[in-house]
Amino acid sequence: MKFNTSGSSMSISSEIAPEFKHRLLAIVGEENFSDQSIDLVSGSYDASRHRGRPWAVVWPRDSESVAGILALAQQERIPLVPRGAGTSLTGMAVPARGGLVLDMCRMNRILEISIKDRVAVVEPGVVYEDLQKALSTQGFFFPPDPASGKVCTIGGNVAANAGGLHGAKYGSTREYVLGLEVVIPGGKSMSIGTRTMKCSSGYDLVHLFVGSEGTLGVVCQVTLKIDPKPTAFATTLAAFPSLEAAGRAVSEIMSCGVIPSVCEFFDSNTVKVLRQHGGLSLPHSEALLLVETDGIRQEEADLHMSVIMDVLSTCKTTQVRKARDRDEAQEFWRHRKNLGGLKNLLASGWASEDVTVPIGSIAQLVSGIDRIVKSKGLGLMMFGHAGDGNFHPVILYDRQTSSHEVLVHEAVQEIFRLGLELGGTLSGEHGIGMEKAPFMAWEHDEPSLAAMRGIKALFDPHNIMNPGKMAMG
Amino acid sequence: MKFNTSGSSMSISSEIAPEFKHRLLAIVGEENFSDQSIDLVSGSYDASRHRGRPWAVVWPRDSESVAGILALAQQERIPLVPRGAGTSLTGMAVPARGGLVLDMCRMNRILEISIKDRVAVVEPGVVYEDLQKALSTQGFFFPPDPASGKVCTIGGNVAANAGGLHGAKYGSTREYVLGLEVVIPGGKSMSIGTRTMKCSSGYDLVHLFVGSEGTLGVVCQVTLKIDPKPTAFATTLAAFPSLEAAGRAVSEIMSCGVIPSVCEFFDSNTVKVLRQHGGLSLPHSEALLLVETDGIRQEEADLHMSVIMDVLSTCKTTQVRKARDRDEAQEFWRHRKNLGGLKNLLASGWASEDVTVPIGSIAQLVSGIDRIVKSKGLGLMMFGHAGDGNFHPVILYDRQTSSHEVLVHEAVQEIFRLGLELGGTLSGEHGIGMEKAPFMAWEHDEPSLAAMRGIKALFDPHNIMNPGKMAMG
């Protein structure tokens, strides 16, 4: 494993040249352009700790405008940063090198829901929850389930290959993107992928764009595979005497013959937060698992849960109980999704991570993270999508104590190294962005990185697409 | 849509230069090399109509030999054709331009099955059925289910993005490949992807290699996600008065809220063949659907089937009956998988296709194919994985009648055009190979093709990897 600790470039302050602005306005119209301070500030951050001021913000209305912008920007070598709802935790939507923010929120039409074809066709600015509501009325859903679903956009989900609570059973965004309309630097449009359930025709360009963090081109249309929405659920809560016991239980559950629809992990600090701020009646414990099974009828969800209950009966637990009813279960999930916001209540500073390991290594990961963070004298709140080995340790610290920032930096790097040593990856669902760009060489070997950079140069020879992200230029 | 009717290059007869042979033997050893006629003939064909003689055949034993071969071949500009079991129906394994066949059958170790991690790690020459047997003893399976499973290899499955009977519910090979070890021209090894259930770290090189038909490099190791194996099944047979009625029923079934584990379609000629040669007691009918649901207990499979039976009760059927028992159901599937071989019994010549359309267009596709083939006075036997819109029309003709070949060629092209007009793809699971290379521009727009060719040139600048395939050089 090689170490590369060079940081990614930070933002460059600049203003938009009058001639360029003039040409840009001719493409998007005055009402879809701003270089006012308030919009530049809005476009300068996302949910990460990174910041970078753009020169202007544009709101494209259609793929023709996007093509015009990409032709002009290529000519003038202007950095472009596509933006959804700005919920990225890795700085994916932050202008690392100035340029234009392409805020896609006005391309937000659900173009088609075809239950017969089992697809939904949407523009990238469609809000995740709006799509789910529209699908729900027809008994279908888009299975990935990011915690930011109330506000995040489908375009952002595609850029990050978003995951969420349902990953273990249903997979991530990548598994549901059948086709894309993308505009690449220079302004050419490509229609890639298909509307069919399967395809073996040429190289898979669709999956190359999913998770590419806006570094290859701008997604203007997404064709998603959709699934029948389960209508029955069973939810169980299991408390454990140690992190390790909970980690082992996850491995046992995931190999028992039933894949639960959700298997969420909470450490004791998370439990505390959920009790205090969520008002949830959770048992005091070192670790909790919240497990859900689903089906088309209650007896199916119950049948699957009974297999999991058998497994739990052989595990070291301190308490196992079923949710009283669907309302209580939904309370759990609502508070689970708010956890990201609650970390601010615990400490003035926090660093949220997204490490993922093979399922059999979960016990080692969670006890290792706990050891690393405690050895630095820092606080920890840890939760995650245990069913697919994806954990979000949140390191808590005091922003006023200057030595803390160094310790957090060290702890994060030790966590990355631990995850990779256990056969894991830097990111399960948040992507690389600016946050993890310096660590790409820890995970990927040199020929792989060279191949990725070759692909970047093929689509974006002048590095105008979201530069400074993913260590791609 | 543009038409490009230039054919792919045919084989060039040549011999291996003594100096090259000498260096090759130093890499693989005498026992893993042959330029004997019998081996050259064996390496000159696959299950397609294409033929092309290699200069020699090598059987690499490990990734180091593969790296040595790829370094030497790059230096000497020698075409390389990776080969699994040679079951390709599109000429994927045929040496279109001579060179070396890399027969991967001696790299056939199952390196690891980790139920705890939910993965299997295998060499590419592992026979599909051997892997399934090994997984089965531990209650797991690799869900894609190609009809050639008794003999085909995992490496071939990866190269073609193989599908099969379970696609609608479980997806194709692509959905199960987590990581790959590949050697690229020049001899460098890349470890791409992961062992984790999900990953958002860098560009998705794994899915680029899956379905790349051996045109980018040689896969030396595959990490597959595995699923718990269902243990209970319900199978139903529904007969229809017309192709269209069966096609409509598929769309109804696929949008009813339950995704069946199998939904196979047979036209009247296929039914005839199955009755005569399989001895199956199938009803005479214009079209049949064989539908299977699965689960962990019989009540679950039955529950899902009851929803599908409700749908069928509203469709235009002539008969609906459940399989008597699991033995009868397994007889169906066994004969279904032998259909590819039975076509030889019906006519001296045949052309087998692999068109896939959105599910809602199935009725139009099957009646359109029937119309096209009959209008040419040719015979037709049509079956397919209806649940994911994937059909295999087999056009039957007399090889002694010279006009027939022209008519078959016309019919195939009309079927491609129909499928694409209906929003479909040239290939659902057999790939492009030599067979469909001339038609790539019918499906993919020019910027997409340019991007694919750019990717090809990036990995294989001298076009030594399986040249003449997929219209990639």
Tab-separated table of N, CA, C and O in Angstrom, chain B residues 139-209:
chain	number	residue	atom	x	y	z
B	139	GLY	N	-25.650	-23.712	1.072
B	139	GLY	CA	-26.924	-22.998	1.072
B	139	GLY	C	-26.915	-21.696	0.294
B	139	GLY	O	-27.816	-20.875	0.435
B	140	PHE	N	-25.906	-21.497	-0.551
B	140	PHE	CA	-25.821	-20.261	-1.329
B	140	PHE	C	-25.798	-20.573	-2.827
B	140	PHE	O	-25.681	-21.727	-3.239
B	141	PHE	N	-25.973	-19.541	-3.649
B	141	PHE	CA	-25.847	-19.714	-5.097
B	141	PHE	C	-25.422	-18.418	-5.769
B	141	PHE	O	-25.470	-17.339	-5.170
B	142	PHE	N	-24.959	-18.583	-7.029
B	142	PHE	CA	-24.617	-17.452	-7.891
B	142	PHE	C	-25.811	-17.326	-8.832
B	142	PHE	O	-26.016	-18.178	-9.700
B	143	PRO	N	-26.662	-16.296	-8.652
B	143	PRO	CA	-27.979	-16.293	-9.292
B	143	PRO	C	-28.043	-16.341	-10.826
B	143	PRO	O	-28.955	-16.954	-11.351
B	144	PRO	N	-27.144	-15.689	-11.582
B	144	PRO	CA	-27.301	-15.811	-13.032
B	144	PRO	C	-27.300	-17.288	-13.440
B	144	PRO	O	-26.634	-18.098	-12.804
B	145	ASP	N	-28.023	-17.605	-14.479
B	145	ASP	CA	-28.309	-19.012	-14.770
B	145	ASP	C	-28.294	-19.259	-16.276
B	145	ASP	O	-29.316	-19.589	-16.872
B	146	PRO	N	-27.117	-19.139	-16.924
B	146	PRO	CA	-27.073	-19.348	-18.376
B	146	PRO	C	-27.419	-20.798	-18.725
B	146	PRO	O	-27.078	-21.712	-17.977
B	147	ALA	N	-28.091	-20.968	-19.861
B	147	ALA	CA	-28.533	-22.311	-20.266
B	147	ALA	C	-27.340	-23.243	-20.475
B	147	ALA	O	-27.453	-24.452	-20.331
B	148	SER	N	-26.167	-22.683	-20.787
B	148	SER	CA	-24.977	-23.502	-21.023
B	148	SER	C	-24.226	-23.804	-19.729
B	148	SER	O	-23.062	-24.213	-19.759
B	149	GLY	N	-24.893	-23.620	-18.588
B	149	GLY	CA	-24.245	-23.711	-17.278
B	149	GLY	C	-23.469	-24.987	-16.998
B	149	GLY	O	-22.516	-24.976	-16.221
B	150	LYS	N	-23.845	-26.086	-17.629
B	150	LYS	CA	-23.135	-27.347	-17.365
B	150	LYS	C	-21.685	-27.275	-17.818
B	150	LYS	O	-20.830	-27.989	-17.300
B	151	VAL	N	-21.419	-26.461	-18.836
B	151	VAL	CA	-20.064	-26.442	-19.395
B	151	VAL	C	-19.402	-25.062	-19.393
B	151	VAL	O	-18.180	-24.962	-19.385
B	152	CYS	N	-20.200	-23.983	-19.433
B	152	CYS	CA	-19.591	-22.658	-19.598
B	152	CYS	C	-18.784	-22.273	-18.361
B	152	CYS	O	-18.966	-22.833	-17.287
B	153	THR	N	-17.883	-21.305	-18.535
B	153	THR	CA	-17.004	-20.917	-17.429
B	153	THR	C	-17.402	-19.541	-16.874
B	153	THR	O	-18.026	-18.738	-17.566
B	154	ILE	N	-16.980	-19.298	-15.656
B	154	ILE	CA	-17.253	-18.006	-15.025
B	154	ILE	C	-16.572	-16.880	-15.816
B	154	ILE	O	-17.141	-15.797	-15.989
B	155	GLY	N	-15.384	-17.145	-16.334
B	155	GLY	CA	-14.706	-16.131	-17.149
B	155	GLY	C	-15.521	-15.753	-18.368
B	155	GLY	O	-15.642	-14.576	-18.725
B	156	GLY	N	-16.123	-16.765	-18.996
B	156	GLY	CA	-16.992	-16.507	-20.145
B	156	GLY	C	-18.239	-15.743	-19.729
B	156	GLY	O	-18.694	-14.840	-20.425
B	157	ASN	N	-18.786	-16.096	-18.582
B	157	ASN	CA	-19.963	-15.373	-18.048
B	157	ASN	C	-19.648	-13.899	-17.871
B	157	ASN	O	-20.450	-13.025	-18.181
B	158	VAL	N	-18.437	-13.627	-17.339
B	158	VAL	CA	-18.026	-12.242	-17.115
B	158	VAL	C	-17.835	-11.528	-18.458
B	158	VAL	O	-18.287	-10.392	-18.638
B	159	ALA	N	-17.181	-12.203	-19.391
B	159	ALA	CA	-16.905	-11.590	-20.697
B	159	ALA	C	-18.187	-11.195	-21.413
B	159	ALA	O	-18.263	-10.151	-22.063
B	160	ALA	N	-19.222	-12.046	-21.294
B	160	ALA	CA	-20.459	-11.805	-22.038
B	160	ALA	C	-21.512	-11.076	-21.204
B	160	ALA	O	-22.550	-10.705	-21.721
B	161	ASN	N	-21.248	-10.875	-19.908
B	161	ASN	CA	-22.298	-10.443	-18.989
B	161	ASN	C	-23.494	-11.387	-19.122
B	161	ASN	O	-24.619	-10.983	-19.417
B	162	ALA	N	-23.229	-12.661	-18.891
B	162	ALA	CA	-24.227	-13.711	-19.112
B	162	ALA	C	-25.464	-13.508	-18.248
B	162	ALA	O	-25.382	-13.021	-17.121
B	163	GLY	N	-26.589	-13.873	-18.804
B	163	GLY	CA	-27.854	-13.747	-18.095
B	163	GLY	C	-28.404	-15.115	-17.756
B	163	GLY	O	-27.798	-15.871	-17.013
B	164	GLY	N	-29.566	-15.428	-18.336
B	164	GLY	CA	-30.172	-16.720	-18.094
B	164	GLY	C	-31.587	-16.592	-17.572
B	164	GLY	O	-32.221	-15.542	-17.695
B	165	LEU	N	-32.037	-17.684	-16.959
B	165	LEU	CA	-33.444	-17.793	-16.588
B	165	LEU	C	-33.842	-16.889	-15.409
B	165	LEU	O	-35.010	-16.566	-15.254
B	166	HIS	N	-32.904	-16.516	-14.581
B	166	HIS	CA	-33.255	-15.799	-13.354
B	166	HIS	C	-33.135	-14.281	-13.426
B	166	HIS	O	-33.206	-13.598	-12.403
B	167	GLY	N	-32.914	-13.755	-14.632
B	167	GLY	CA	-32.592	-12.338	-14.785
B	167	GLY	C	-33.620	-11.375	-14.212
B	167	GLY	O	-33.261	-10.374	-13.582
B	168	ALA	N	-34.894	-11.659	-14.410
B	168	ALA	CA	-35.920	-10.693	-14.003
B	168	ALA	C	-35.843	-10.407	-12.514
B	168	ALA	O	-35.895	-9.267	-12.081
B	169	LYS	N	-35.712	-11.453	-11.723
B	169	LYS	CA	-35.656	-11.258	-10.277
B	169	LYS	C	-34.240	-10.977	-9.792
B	169	LYS	O	-34.044	-10.155	-8.895
B	170	TYR	N	-33.247	-11.664	-10.384
B	170	TYR	CA	-31.904	-11.640	-9.784
B	170	TYR	C	-30.860	-10.867	-10.582
B	170	TYR	O	-29.748	-10.677	-10.089
B	171	GLY	N	-31.172	-10.433	-11.806
B	171	GLY	CA	-30.181	-9.689	-12.581
B	171	GLY	C	-29.188	-10.590	-13.297
B	171	GLY	O	-29.263	-11.822	-13.206
B	172	SER	N	-28.267	-9.975	-14.010
B	172	SER	CA	-27.277	-10.694	-14.818
B	172	SER	C	-25.939	-10.776	-14.078
B	172	SER	O	-25.820	-10.317	-12.938
B	173	THR	N	-24.943	-11.341	-14.745
B	173	THR	CA	-23.625	-11.509	-14.132
B	173	THR	C	-23.090	-10.198	-13.568
B	173	THR	O	-22.534	-10.160	-12.470
B	174	ARG	N	-23.280	-9.103	-14.345
B	174	ARG	CA	-22.738	-7.793	-13.931
B	174	ARG	C	-23.106	-7.440	-12.489
B	174	ARG	O	-22.296	-6.893	-11.754
B	175	GLU	N	-24.343	-7.761	-12.106
B	175	GLU	CA	-24.823	-7.392	-10.768
B	175	GLU	C	-24.093	-8.152	-9.655
B	175	GLU	O	-24.238	-7.810	-8.484
B	176	TYR	N	-23.357	-9.202	-10.006
B	176	TYR	CA	-22.725	-10.055	-8.994
B	176	TYR	C	-21.208	-9.995	-8.987
B	176	TYR	O	-20.580	-10.634	-8.150
B	177	VAL	N	-20.613	-9.253	-9.930
B	177	VAL	CA	-19.154	-9.166	-9.942
B	177	VAL	C	-18.729	-7.972	-9.094
B	177	VAL	O	-19.002	-6.830	-9.437
B	178	LEU	N	-18.088	-8.260	-7.978
B	178	LEU	CA	-17.637	-7.194	-7.072
B	178	LEU	C	-16.220	-6.750	-7.414
B	178	LEU	O	-15.906	-5.569	-7.342
B	179	GLY	N	-15.373	-7.708	-7.750
B	179	GLY	CA	-13.977	-7.374	-7.998
B	179	GLY	C	-13.368	-8.275	-9.053
B	179	GLY	O	-13.856	-9.388	-9.287
B	180	LEU	N	-12.328	-7.801	-9.701
B	180	LEU	CA	-11.625	-8.577	-10.727
B	180	LEU	C	-10.129	-8.337	-10.601
B	180	LEU	O	-9.691	-7.229	-10.281
B	181	GLU	N	-9.354	-9.393	-10.883
B	181	GLU	CA	-7.936	-9.218	-11.160
B	181	GLU	C	-7.815	-9.351	-12.671
B	181	GLU	O	-8.229	-10.363	-13.239
B	182	VAL	N	-7.274	-8.314	-13.307
B	182	VAL	CA	-7.130	-8.395	-14.764
B	182	VAL	C	-5.691	-8.064	-15.150
B	182	VAL	O	-5.003	-7.310	-14.468
B	183	VAL	N	-5.265	-8.662	-16.258
B	183	VAL	CA	-3.976	-8.301	-16.837
B	183	VAL	C	-4.263	-7.573	-18.142
B	183	VAL	O	-5.087	-8.036	-18.947
B	184	ILE	N	-3.631	-6.418	-18.317
B	184	ILE	CA	-3.891	-5.626	-19.527
B	184	ILE	C	-2.696	-5.714	-20.471
B	184	ILE	O	-1.600	-6.104	-20.067
B	185	PRO	N	-2.916	-5.387	-21.747
B	185	PRO	CA	-1.827	-5.477	-22.722
B	185	PRO	C	-0.579	-4.745	-22.211
B	185	PRO	O	-0.677	-3.634	-21.687
B	186	GLY	N	0.556	-5.387	-22.379
B	186	GLY	CA	1.795	-4.884	-21.805
B	186	GLY	C	2.185	-5.712	-20.587
B	186	GLY	O	3.341	-5.765	-20.208
B	187	GLY	N	1.162	-6.348	-19.968
B	187	GLY	CA	1.440	-7.281	-18.883
B	187	GLY	C	1.215	-6.766	-17.480
B	187	GLY	O	1.475	-7.476	-16.510
B	188	LYS	N	0.704	-5.535	-17.352
B	188	LYS	CA	0.439	-5.043	-15.993
B	188	LYS	C	-0.816	-5.691	-15.414
B	188	LYS	O	-1.809	-5.880	-16.125
B	189	SER	N	-0.775	-5.951	-14.114
B	189	SER	CA	-1.953	-6.491	-13.413
B	189	SER	C	-2.683	-5.372	-12.703
B	189	SER	O	-2.057	-4.487	-12.124
B	190	MET	N	-3.999	-5.436	-12.729
B	190	MET	CA	-4.823	-4.466	-12.017
B	190	MET	C	-5.770	-5.225	-11.104
B	190	MET	O	-6.392	-6.198	-11.513
B	191	SER	N	-5.880	-4.732	-9.893
B	191	SER	CA	-6.870	-5.275	-8.978
B	191	SER	C	-7.984	-4.242	-8.911
B	191	SER	O	-7.794	-3.159	-8.372
B	192	ILE	N	-9.120	-4.549	-9.501
B	192	ILE	CA	-10.182	-3.543	-9.563
B	192	ILE	C	-11.412	-4.002	-8.794
B	192	ILE	O	-11.644	-5.183	-8.628
B	193	GLY	N	-12.155	-3.024	-8.299
B	193	GLY	CA	-13.354	-3.345	-7.532
B	193	GLY	C	-12.989	-3.678	-6.107
B	193	GLY	O	-11.987	-3.197	-5.568
B	194	THR	N	-13.755	-4.569	-5.516
B	194	THR	CA	-13.719	-4.705	-4.067
B	194	THR	C	-14.229	-6.076	-3.664
B	194	THR	O	-14.556	-6.906	-4.498
B	195	ARG	N	-14.259	-6.295	-2.365
B	195	ARG	CA	-14.835	-7.518	-1.815
B	195	ARG	C	-16.042	-7.141	-0.955
B	195	ARG	O	-16.635	-7.984	-0.290
B	196	THR	N	-16.368	-5.864	-0.962
B	196	THR	CA	-17.462	-5.373	-0.121
B	196	THR	C	-18.772	-5.357	-0.921
B	196	THR	O	-18.760	-5.354	-2.149
B	197	MET	N	-19.877	-5.311	-0.201
B	197	MET	CA	-21.187	-5.354	-0.843
B	197	MET	C	-21.462	-4.095	-1.643
B	197	MET	O	-22.285	-4.103	-2.550
B	198	LYS	N	-20.828	-2.983	-1.272
B	198	LYS	CA	-20.997	-1.777	-2.062
B	198	LYS	C	-19.732	-0.940	-2.031
B	198	LYS	O	-18.881	-1.132	-1.148
B	199	CYS	N	-19.618	-0.032	-2.991
B	199	CYS	CA	-18.377	0.705	-3.164
B	199	CYS	C	-18.658	1.956	-3.990
B	199	CYS	O	-19.309	1.888	-5.031
B	200	SER	N	-18.202	3.114	-3.496
B	200	SER	CA	-18.287	4.357	-4.267
B	200	SER	C	-16.911	5.006	-4.270
B	200	SER	O	-16.747	6.122	-3.811
B	201	SER	N	-15.942	4.275	-4.785
B	201	SER	CA	-14.566	4.755	-4.726
B	201	SER	C	-13.947	4.719	-6.122
B	201	SER	O	-13.482	3.678	-6.576
B	202	GLY	N	-13.969	5.858	-6.800
B	202	GLY	CA	-13.366	5.931	-8.137
B	202	GLY	C	-14.300	5.422	-9.219
B	202	GLY	O	-15.425	5.003	-8.940
B	203	TYR	N	-13.818	5.495	-10.453
B	203	TYR	CA	-14.644	5.032	-11.569
B	203	TYR	C	-14.830	3.513	-11.500
B	203	TYR	O	-13.932	2.785	-11.088
B	204	ASP	N	-15.969	3.062	-11.944
B	204	ASP	CA	-16.332	1.654	-11.878
B	204	ASP	C	-15.660	0.885	-13.024
B	204	ASP	O	-16.255	0.668	-14.087
B	205	LEU	N	-14.421	0.465	-12.795
B	205	LEU	CA	-13.702	-0.282	-13.832
B	205	LEU	C	-14.217	-1.718	-13.941
B	205	LEU	O	-14.150	-2.336	-15.000
B	206	VAL	N	-14.743	-2.239	-12.831
B	206	VAL	CA	-15.218	-3.625	-12.840
B	206	VAL	C	-16.323	-3.807	-13.872
B	206	VAL	O	-16.278	-4.706	-14.715
B	207	HIS	N	-17.319	-2.918	-13.828
B	207	HIS	CA	-18.438	-3.081	-14.752
B	207	HIS	C	-18.051	-2.759	-16.186
B	207	HIS	O	-18.743	-3.140	-17.124
B	208	LEU	N	-16.931	-2.049	-16.348
B	208	LEU	CA	-16.415	-1.820	-17.686
B	208	LEU	C	-15.864	-3.128	-18.261
B	208	LEU	O	-16.062	-3.433	-19.444
B	209	PHE	N	-15.209	-3.915	-17.424
B	209	PHE	CA	-14.656	-5.197	-17.890
B	209	PHE	C	-15.747	-6.256	-18.051
B	209	PHE	O	-15.637	-7.116	-18.919
